[in-house]
Coordinates of C-alpha atoms in Angstrom, one line a residue:
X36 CA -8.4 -48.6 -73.7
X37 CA -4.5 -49.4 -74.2
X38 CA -2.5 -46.2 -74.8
X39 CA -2.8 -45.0 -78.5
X40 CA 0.0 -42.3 -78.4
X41 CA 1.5 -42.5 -81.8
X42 CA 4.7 -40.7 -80.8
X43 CA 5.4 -43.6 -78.3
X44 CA 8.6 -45.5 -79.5
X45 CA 9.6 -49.1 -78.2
X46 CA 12.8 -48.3 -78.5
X47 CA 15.4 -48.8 -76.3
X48 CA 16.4 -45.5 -76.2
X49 CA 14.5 -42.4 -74.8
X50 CA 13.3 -39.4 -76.5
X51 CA 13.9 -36.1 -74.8
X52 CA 10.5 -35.6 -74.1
X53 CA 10.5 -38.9 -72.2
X54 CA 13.3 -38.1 -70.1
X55 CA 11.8 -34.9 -69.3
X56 CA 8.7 -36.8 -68.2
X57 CA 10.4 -39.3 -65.9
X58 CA 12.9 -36.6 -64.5
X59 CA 9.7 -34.7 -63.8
X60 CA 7.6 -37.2 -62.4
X61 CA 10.7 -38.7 -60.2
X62 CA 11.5 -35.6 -58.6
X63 CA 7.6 -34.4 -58.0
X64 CA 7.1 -37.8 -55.8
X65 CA 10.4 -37.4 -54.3
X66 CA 9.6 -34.1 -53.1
X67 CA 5.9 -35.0 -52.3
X68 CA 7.1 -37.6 -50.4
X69 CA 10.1 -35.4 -48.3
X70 CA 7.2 -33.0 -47.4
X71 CA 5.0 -36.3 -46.1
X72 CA 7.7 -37.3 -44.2
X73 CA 8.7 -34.4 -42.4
X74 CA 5.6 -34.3 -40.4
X75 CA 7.2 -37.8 -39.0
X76 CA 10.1 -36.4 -38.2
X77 CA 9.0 -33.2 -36.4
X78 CA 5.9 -34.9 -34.7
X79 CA 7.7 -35.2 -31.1
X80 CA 9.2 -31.7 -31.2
X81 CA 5.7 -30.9 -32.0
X82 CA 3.9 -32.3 -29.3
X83 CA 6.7 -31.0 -27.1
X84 CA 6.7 -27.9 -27.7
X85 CA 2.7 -27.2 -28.7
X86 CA 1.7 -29.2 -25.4
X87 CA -0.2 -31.6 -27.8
X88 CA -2.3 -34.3 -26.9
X89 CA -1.9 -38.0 -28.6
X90 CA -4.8 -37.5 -30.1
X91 CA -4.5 -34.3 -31.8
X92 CA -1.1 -35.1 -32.9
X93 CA -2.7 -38.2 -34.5
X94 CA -5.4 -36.4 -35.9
X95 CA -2.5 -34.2 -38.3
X96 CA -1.7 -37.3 -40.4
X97 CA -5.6 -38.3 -40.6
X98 CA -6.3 -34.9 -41.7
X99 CA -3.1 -35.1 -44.1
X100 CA -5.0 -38.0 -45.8
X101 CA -8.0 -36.3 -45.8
X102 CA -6.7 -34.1 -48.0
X103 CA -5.3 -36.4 -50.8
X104 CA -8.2 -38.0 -51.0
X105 CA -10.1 -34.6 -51.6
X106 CA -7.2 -33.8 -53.4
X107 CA -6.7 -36.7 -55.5
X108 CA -10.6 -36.7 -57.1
X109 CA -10.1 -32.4 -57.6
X110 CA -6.9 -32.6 -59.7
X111 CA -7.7 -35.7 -61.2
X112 CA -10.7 -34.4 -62.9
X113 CA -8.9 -31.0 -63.7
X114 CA -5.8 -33.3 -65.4
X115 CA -8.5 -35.3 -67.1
X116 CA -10.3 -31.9 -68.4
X117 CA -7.7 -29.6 -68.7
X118 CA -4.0 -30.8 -69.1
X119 CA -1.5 -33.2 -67.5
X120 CA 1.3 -30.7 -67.4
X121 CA -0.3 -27.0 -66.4
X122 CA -2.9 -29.5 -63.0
X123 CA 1.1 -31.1 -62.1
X124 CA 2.6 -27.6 -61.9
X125 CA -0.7 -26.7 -60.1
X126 CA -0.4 -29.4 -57.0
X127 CA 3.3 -29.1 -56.7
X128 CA 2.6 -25.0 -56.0
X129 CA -0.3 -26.0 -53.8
X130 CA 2.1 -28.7 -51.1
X131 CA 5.1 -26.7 -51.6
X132 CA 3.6 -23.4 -49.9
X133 CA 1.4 -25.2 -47.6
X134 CA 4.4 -27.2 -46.3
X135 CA 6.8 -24.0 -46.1
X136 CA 3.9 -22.3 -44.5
X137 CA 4.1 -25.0 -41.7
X138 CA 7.4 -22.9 -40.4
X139 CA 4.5 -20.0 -39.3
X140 CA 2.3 -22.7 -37.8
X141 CA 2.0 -22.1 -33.6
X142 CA -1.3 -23.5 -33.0
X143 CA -2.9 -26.8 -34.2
X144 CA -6.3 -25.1 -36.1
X145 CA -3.7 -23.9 -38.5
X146 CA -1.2 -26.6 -38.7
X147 CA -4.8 -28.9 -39.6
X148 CA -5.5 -26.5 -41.8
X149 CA -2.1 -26.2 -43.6
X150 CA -1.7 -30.0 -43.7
X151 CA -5.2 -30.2 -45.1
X152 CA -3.5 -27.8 -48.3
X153 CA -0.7 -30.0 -48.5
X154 CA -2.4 -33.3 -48.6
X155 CA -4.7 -31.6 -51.4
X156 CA -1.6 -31.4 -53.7
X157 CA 0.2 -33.8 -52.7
X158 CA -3.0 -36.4 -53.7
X159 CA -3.6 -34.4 -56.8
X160 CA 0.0 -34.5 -58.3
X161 CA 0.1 -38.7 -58.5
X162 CA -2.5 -39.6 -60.9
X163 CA -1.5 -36.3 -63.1
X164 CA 2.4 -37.8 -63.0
X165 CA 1.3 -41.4 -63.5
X166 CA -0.6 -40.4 -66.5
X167 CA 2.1 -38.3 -67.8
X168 CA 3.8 -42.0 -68.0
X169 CA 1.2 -43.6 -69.2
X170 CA 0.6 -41.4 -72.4
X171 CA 4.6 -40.9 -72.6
X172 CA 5.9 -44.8 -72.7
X173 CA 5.1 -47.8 -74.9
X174 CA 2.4 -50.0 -72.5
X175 CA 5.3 -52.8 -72.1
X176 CA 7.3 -49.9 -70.8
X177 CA 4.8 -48.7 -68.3
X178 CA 5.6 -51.0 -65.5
X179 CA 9.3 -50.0 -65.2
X180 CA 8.9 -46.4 -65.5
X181 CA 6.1 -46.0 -62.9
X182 CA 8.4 -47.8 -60.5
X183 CA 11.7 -45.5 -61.4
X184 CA 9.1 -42.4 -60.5
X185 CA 8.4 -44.9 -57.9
X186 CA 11.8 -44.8 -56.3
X187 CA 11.7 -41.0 -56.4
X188 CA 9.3 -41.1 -53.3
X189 CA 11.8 -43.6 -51.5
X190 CA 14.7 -41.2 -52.8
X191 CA 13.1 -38.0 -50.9
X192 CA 12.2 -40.2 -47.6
X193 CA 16.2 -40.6 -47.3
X194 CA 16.4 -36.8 -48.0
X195 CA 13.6 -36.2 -45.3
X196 CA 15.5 -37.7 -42.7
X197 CA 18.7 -36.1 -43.2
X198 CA 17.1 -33.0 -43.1
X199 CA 16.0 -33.6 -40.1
X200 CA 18.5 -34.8 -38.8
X201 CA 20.4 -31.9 -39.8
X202 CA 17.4 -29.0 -38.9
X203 CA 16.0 -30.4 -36.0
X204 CA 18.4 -30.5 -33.4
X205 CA 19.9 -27.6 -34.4
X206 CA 17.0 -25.2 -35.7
X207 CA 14.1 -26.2 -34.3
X208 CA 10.8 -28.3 -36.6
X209 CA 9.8 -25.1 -38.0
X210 CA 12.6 -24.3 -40.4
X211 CA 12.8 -28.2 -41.5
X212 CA 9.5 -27.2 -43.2
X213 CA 11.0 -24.1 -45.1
X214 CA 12.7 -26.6 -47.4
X215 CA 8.7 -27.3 -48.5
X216 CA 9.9 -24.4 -51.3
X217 CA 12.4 -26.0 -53.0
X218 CA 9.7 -28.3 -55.3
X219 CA 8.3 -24.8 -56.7
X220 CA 11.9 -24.8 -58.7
X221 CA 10.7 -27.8 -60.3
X222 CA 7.6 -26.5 -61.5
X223 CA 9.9 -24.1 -63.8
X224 CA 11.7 -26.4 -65.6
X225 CA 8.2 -28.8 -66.5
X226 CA 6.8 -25.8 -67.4
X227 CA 9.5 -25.1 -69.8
X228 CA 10.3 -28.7 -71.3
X229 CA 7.1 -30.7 -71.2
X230 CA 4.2 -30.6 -73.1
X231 CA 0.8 -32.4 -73.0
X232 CA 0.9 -35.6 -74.7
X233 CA -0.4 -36.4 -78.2
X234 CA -2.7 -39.2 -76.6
X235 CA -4.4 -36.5 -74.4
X236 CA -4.7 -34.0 -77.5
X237 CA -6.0 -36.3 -79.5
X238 CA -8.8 -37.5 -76.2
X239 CA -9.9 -33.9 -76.0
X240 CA -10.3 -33.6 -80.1
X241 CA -12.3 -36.6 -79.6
X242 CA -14.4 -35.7 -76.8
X243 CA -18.4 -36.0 -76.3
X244 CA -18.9 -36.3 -72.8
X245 CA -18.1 -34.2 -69.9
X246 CA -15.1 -35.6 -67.8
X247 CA -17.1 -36.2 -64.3
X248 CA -20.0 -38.4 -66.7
X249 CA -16.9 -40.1 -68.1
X250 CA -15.5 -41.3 -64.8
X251 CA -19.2 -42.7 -64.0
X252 CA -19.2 -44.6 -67.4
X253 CA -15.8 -46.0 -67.4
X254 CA -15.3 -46.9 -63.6
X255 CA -18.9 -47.5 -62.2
X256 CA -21.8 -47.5 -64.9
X257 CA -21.7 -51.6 -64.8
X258 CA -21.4 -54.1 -62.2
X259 CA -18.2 -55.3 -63.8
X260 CA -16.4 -52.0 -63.9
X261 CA -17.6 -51.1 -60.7
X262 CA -16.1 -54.1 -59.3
X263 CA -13.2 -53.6 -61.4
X264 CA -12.7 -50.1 -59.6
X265 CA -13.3 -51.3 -56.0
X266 CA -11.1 -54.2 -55.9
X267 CA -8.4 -51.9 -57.3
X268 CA -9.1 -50.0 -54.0
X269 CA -8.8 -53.0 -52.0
X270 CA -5.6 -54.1 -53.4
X271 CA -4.8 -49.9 -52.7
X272 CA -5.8 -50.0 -49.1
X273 CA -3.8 -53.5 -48.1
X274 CA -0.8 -52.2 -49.9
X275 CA -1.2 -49.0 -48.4
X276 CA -1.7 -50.6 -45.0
X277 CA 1.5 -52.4 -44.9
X278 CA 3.6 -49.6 -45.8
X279 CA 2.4 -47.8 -43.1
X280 CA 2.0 -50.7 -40.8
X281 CA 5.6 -52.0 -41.0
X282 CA 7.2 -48.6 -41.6
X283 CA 5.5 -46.9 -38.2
X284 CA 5.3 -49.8 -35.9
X285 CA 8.4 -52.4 -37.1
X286 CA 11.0 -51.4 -35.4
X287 CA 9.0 -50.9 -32.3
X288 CA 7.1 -54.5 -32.4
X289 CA 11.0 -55.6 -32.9
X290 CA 12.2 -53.8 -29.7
X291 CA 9.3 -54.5 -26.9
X292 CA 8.4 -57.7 -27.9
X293 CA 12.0 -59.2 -29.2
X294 CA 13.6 -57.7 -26.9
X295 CA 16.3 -55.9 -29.1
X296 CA 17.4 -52.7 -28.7
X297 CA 17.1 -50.8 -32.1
X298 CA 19.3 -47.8 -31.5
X299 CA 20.2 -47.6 -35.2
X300 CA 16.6 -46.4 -35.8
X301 CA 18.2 -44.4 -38.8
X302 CA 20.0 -47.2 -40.1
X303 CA 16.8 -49.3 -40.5
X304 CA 15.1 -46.9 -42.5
X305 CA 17.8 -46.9 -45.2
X306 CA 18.0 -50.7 -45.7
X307 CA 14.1 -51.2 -45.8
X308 CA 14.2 -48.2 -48.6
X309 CA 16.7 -49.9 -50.3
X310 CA 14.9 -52.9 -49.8
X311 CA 11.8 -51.4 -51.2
X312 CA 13.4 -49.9 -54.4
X313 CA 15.5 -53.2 -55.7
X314 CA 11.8 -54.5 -55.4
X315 CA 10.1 -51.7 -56.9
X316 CA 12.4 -52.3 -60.3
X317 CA 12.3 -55.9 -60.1
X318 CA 8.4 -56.1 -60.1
X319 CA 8.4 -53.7 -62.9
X320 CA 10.3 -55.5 -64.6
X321 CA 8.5 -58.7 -63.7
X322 CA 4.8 -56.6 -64.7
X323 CA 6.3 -55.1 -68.1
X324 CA 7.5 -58.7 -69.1
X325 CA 5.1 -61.1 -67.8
X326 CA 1.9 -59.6 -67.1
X327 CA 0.4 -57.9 -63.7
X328 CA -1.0 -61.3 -62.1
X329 CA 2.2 -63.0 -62.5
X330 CA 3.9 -60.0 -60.7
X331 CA 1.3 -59.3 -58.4
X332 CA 0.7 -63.0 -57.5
X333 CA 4.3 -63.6 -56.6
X334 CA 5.1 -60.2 -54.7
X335 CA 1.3 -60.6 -52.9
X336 CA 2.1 -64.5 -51.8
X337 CA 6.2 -63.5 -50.7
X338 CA 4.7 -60.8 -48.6
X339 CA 2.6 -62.4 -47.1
X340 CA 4.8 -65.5 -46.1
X341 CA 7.9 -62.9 -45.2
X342 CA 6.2 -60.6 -42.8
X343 CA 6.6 -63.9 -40.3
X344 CA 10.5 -63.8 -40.3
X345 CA 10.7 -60.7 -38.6
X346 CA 10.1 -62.8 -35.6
X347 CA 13.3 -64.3 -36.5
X348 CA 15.4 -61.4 -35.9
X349 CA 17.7 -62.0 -32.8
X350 CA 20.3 -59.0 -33.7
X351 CA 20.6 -55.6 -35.4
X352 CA 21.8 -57.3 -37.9
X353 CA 19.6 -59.7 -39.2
X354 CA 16.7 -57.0 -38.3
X355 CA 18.5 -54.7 -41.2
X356 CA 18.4 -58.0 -43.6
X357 CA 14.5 -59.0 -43.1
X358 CA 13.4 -55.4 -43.4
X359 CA 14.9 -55.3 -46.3
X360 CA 13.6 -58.4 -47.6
X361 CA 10.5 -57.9 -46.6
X362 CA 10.5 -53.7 -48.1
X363 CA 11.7 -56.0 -51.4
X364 CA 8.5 -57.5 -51.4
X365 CA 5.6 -55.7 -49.3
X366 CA 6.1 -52.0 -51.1
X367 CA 8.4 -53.3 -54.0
X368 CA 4.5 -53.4 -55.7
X369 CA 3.6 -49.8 -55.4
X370 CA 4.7 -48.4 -58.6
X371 CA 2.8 -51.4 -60.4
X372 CA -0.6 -49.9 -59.5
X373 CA -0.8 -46.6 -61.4
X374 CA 0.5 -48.4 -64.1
X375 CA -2.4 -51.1 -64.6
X376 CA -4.6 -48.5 -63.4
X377 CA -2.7 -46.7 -66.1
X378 CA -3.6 -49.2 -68.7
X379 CA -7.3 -50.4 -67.9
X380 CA -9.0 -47.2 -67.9
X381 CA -9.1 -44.9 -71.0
X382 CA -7.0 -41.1 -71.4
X383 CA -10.6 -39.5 -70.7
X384 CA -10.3 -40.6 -67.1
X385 CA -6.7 -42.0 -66.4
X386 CA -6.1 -39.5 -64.1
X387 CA -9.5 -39.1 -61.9
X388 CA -8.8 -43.2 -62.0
X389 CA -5.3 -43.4 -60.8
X390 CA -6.3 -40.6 -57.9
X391 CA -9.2 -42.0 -56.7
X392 CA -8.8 -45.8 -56.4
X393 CA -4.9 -44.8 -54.6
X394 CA -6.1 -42.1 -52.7
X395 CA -8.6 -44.1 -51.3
X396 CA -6.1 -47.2 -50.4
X397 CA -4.3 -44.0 -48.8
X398 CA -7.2 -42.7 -46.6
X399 CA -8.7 -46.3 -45.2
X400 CA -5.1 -48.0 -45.1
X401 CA -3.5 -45.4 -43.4
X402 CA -5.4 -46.5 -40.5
X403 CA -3.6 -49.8 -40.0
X404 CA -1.0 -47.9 -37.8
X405 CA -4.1 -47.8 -35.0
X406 CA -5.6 -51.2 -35.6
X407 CA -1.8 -52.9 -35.5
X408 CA -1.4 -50.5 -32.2
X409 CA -4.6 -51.6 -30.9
X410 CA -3.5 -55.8 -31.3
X411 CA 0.4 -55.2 -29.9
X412 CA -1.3 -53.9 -26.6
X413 CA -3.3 -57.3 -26.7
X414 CA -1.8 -60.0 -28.3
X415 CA 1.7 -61.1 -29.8
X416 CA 4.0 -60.5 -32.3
X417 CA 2.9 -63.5 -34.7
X418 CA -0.8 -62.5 -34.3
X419 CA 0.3 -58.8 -35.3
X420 CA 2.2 -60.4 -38.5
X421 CA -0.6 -62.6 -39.2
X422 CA -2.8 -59.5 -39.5
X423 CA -0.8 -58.2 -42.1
X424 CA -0.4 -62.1 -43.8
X425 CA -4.2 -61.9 -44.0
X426 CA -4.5 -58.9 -45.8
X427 CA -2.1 -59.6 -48.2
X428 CA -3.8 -62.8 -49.1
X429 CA -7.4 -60.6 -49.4
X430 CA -5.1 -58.8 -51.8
X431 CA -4.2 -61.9 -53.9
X432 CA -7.7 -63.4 -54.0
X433 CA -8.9 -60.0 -55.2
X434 CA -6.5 -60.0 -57.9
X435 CA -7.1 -62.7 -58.9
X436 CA -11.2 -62.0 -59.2
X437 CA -9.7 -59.0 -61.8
X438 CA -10.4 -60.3 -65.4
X439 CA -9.2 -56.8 -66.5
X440 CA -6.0 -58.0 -65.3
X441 CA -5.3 -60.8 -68.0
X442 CA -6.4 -59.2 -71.2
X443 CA -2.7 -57.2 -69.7
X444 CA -1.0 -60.3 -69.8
X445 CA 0.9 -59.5 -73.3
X446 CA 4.8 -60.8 -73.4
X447 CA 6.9 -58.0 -74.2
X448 CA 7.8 -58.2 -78.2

């Protein structure tokens, strides 16, 4: 199941199609993850001016998810039949006009409907990218390079903000989603520089099974895969659930119950994505040189013991410094999953397998914002952090159930 691409170097140095790859990849999640985040931004101006209810401004990012996940099993099974590179054009078309489409949107039937779109290519275009990787890059190379494209999404939250802090005040939510254009230049230049990769060519020369009986055989025909494949979407959902858990409610657990005033709201974003990249290249680092449960284990255990020293934050100060530790740690992980995912299921299906098992930690963690809003309103601010501490250890004791994971365990030669 390793990666057989013969045209894969070890090398130090990149070929041009591998820079091509990376630039791609990079920029598509950067651009995926801009349009994701403007919904954040625009949400009060929304609810202002649409007269919406909490509710059915909750609902939008539900229905957002809804639509990866849909999204996510669609493209993966058309990159898996018909071709990483035409399927990552595809969902970058499909979120780029739904999002710029969002500047029309007056009522919330079509806003639902148009964040529906979105979240369909927006789910589709990982598992395409992470594949592109995958097939591109030596396997000891994987882990690093999935974490650069990684960063790309952290690079286009920063870009979301200033947008909107730029669009907003001065021309209202809708035109903050006209920028949702600007990814369909990208889908010109992979069009033009990258080409499907010689490990998928040679899958499809190969093949003897249709790509939907494939996914069954490899992820679920056995009790061991289909283990395999669920506790991969456990480890997705709690990793998944404390992005959005600290990202959404942090800074607000910090003022009501610490009693700071965060007015620097802006300020704590950046350090917590800075955070979150330095730890995104370290674990890669960490996965490409001594296996995923070393990585895994250590990032896991660290997040779960950090999330406690937010309670230790008596100033604006120290708040920047512990969310950036803990962003080090808590997302620092999140590249490392498409690239085991990457590595323990075969070309046939690496991208169904990369969409499904992430687009499901997407759709079921995502809901951590409500249950973590649900215990602030009843108990305190160590019982909300040892909410999060629990998960992260059912993360680690599932990893550690993964015997997939130490056959990947091979020192970097």
């Amino acid at each position: 199941m390793e990666n057989t691409n013969a045209t894969v170097t070890h090398s130090r140095s990149f070929t041009k199609n591998q820079k091509w790859v990376i630039a791609s990849t990079s920029s598509g999640f950067a651009l995926e993850n801009m349009d994701v985040l403007f919904l954040s931004f625009a949400m009060s101006s929304m609810i202002g001016q649409l007269h919406l209810s909490g509710g059915a401004a909750g609902l939008i990012g539900s229905i957002t998810n809804l639509g990866m996940l849909f999204g996510g099993v669609l493209f993966g099974l058309i990159g898996d039949r018909f071709g990483r590179v035409k399927t990552f054009t595809y969902t970058i078309f499909i979120f780029a006009f739904a999002t710029a489409a969002m500047a029309f949107a007056n009522n919330i039937a079509l806003i639902y409907v148009l964040r529906f779109l979105a979240g369909i290519g927006a789910g589709g275009e990982y598992g395409v990218g992470i594949s592109l990787i995958a097939e591109s890059f030596h396997k000891n190379q994987i882990g690093k390079m999935t974490s650069v494209a990684a960063i790309g999404g952290q690079i286009g939250a920063i870009l979301a903000a200033v947008a909107a802090a730029f669009i907003i005040p001065h021309l209202g939510w809708h035109a903050l989603f006209l920028i949702g254009l600007v990814p369909v230049v990208l889908t010109y230049f992979v069009r033009r520089h990258l080409t499907e990769t010689t490990a998928f060519v040679q899958a499809k020369q190969t093949e003897t099974e249709s790509t939907t009986s494939a996914v069954f055989k490899f992820m679920f025909s056995s009790p061991k895969l289909a283990y395999q494949s669920f506790a991969l979407m456990i480890m997705t959902t709690v990793q998944i659930a404390g992005y959005f858990g600290l990202m959404n409610w942090l800074p607000i657990i910090v003022q009501k119950q610490l009693g700071l005033n965060v007015s620097g709201s802006s300020l704590w974003m950046i350090a917590t994505i800075l955070g979150m990249s330095l730890g995104m290249m370290t674990f890669g680092s960490i996965l490409d040189f001594f296996g995923p449960r070393r990585a895994f284990g250590i990032f896991l255990v660290a997040s779960a013991a950090m999330v406690y020293t937010i309670t230790l934050a008596h100033n604006t100060l120290s708040l920047l410094i512990i969310g950036a530790i803990v962003g080090f740690f808590s997302n620092g992980m999140f590249g490392g999953y498409g690239a085991v995912i990457s590595r323990l299921y075969p070309t046939e299906i690496r991208s169904t397998a990369n969409n499904i098992i992430v687009n499901i930690g997407r759709a079921v963690g995502g809901f951590s914002s409500v249950v973590i809003g649900i215990l602030m309103d009843h108990y305190s601010v160590a019982v909300v952090m040892g909410f999060l501490s629990v998960l992260y250890i059912i993360s680690f004791i599932t990893m550690m159930t993964l015997p997939g994971l130490k056959k990947l365990a091979v020192k970097n030669n």
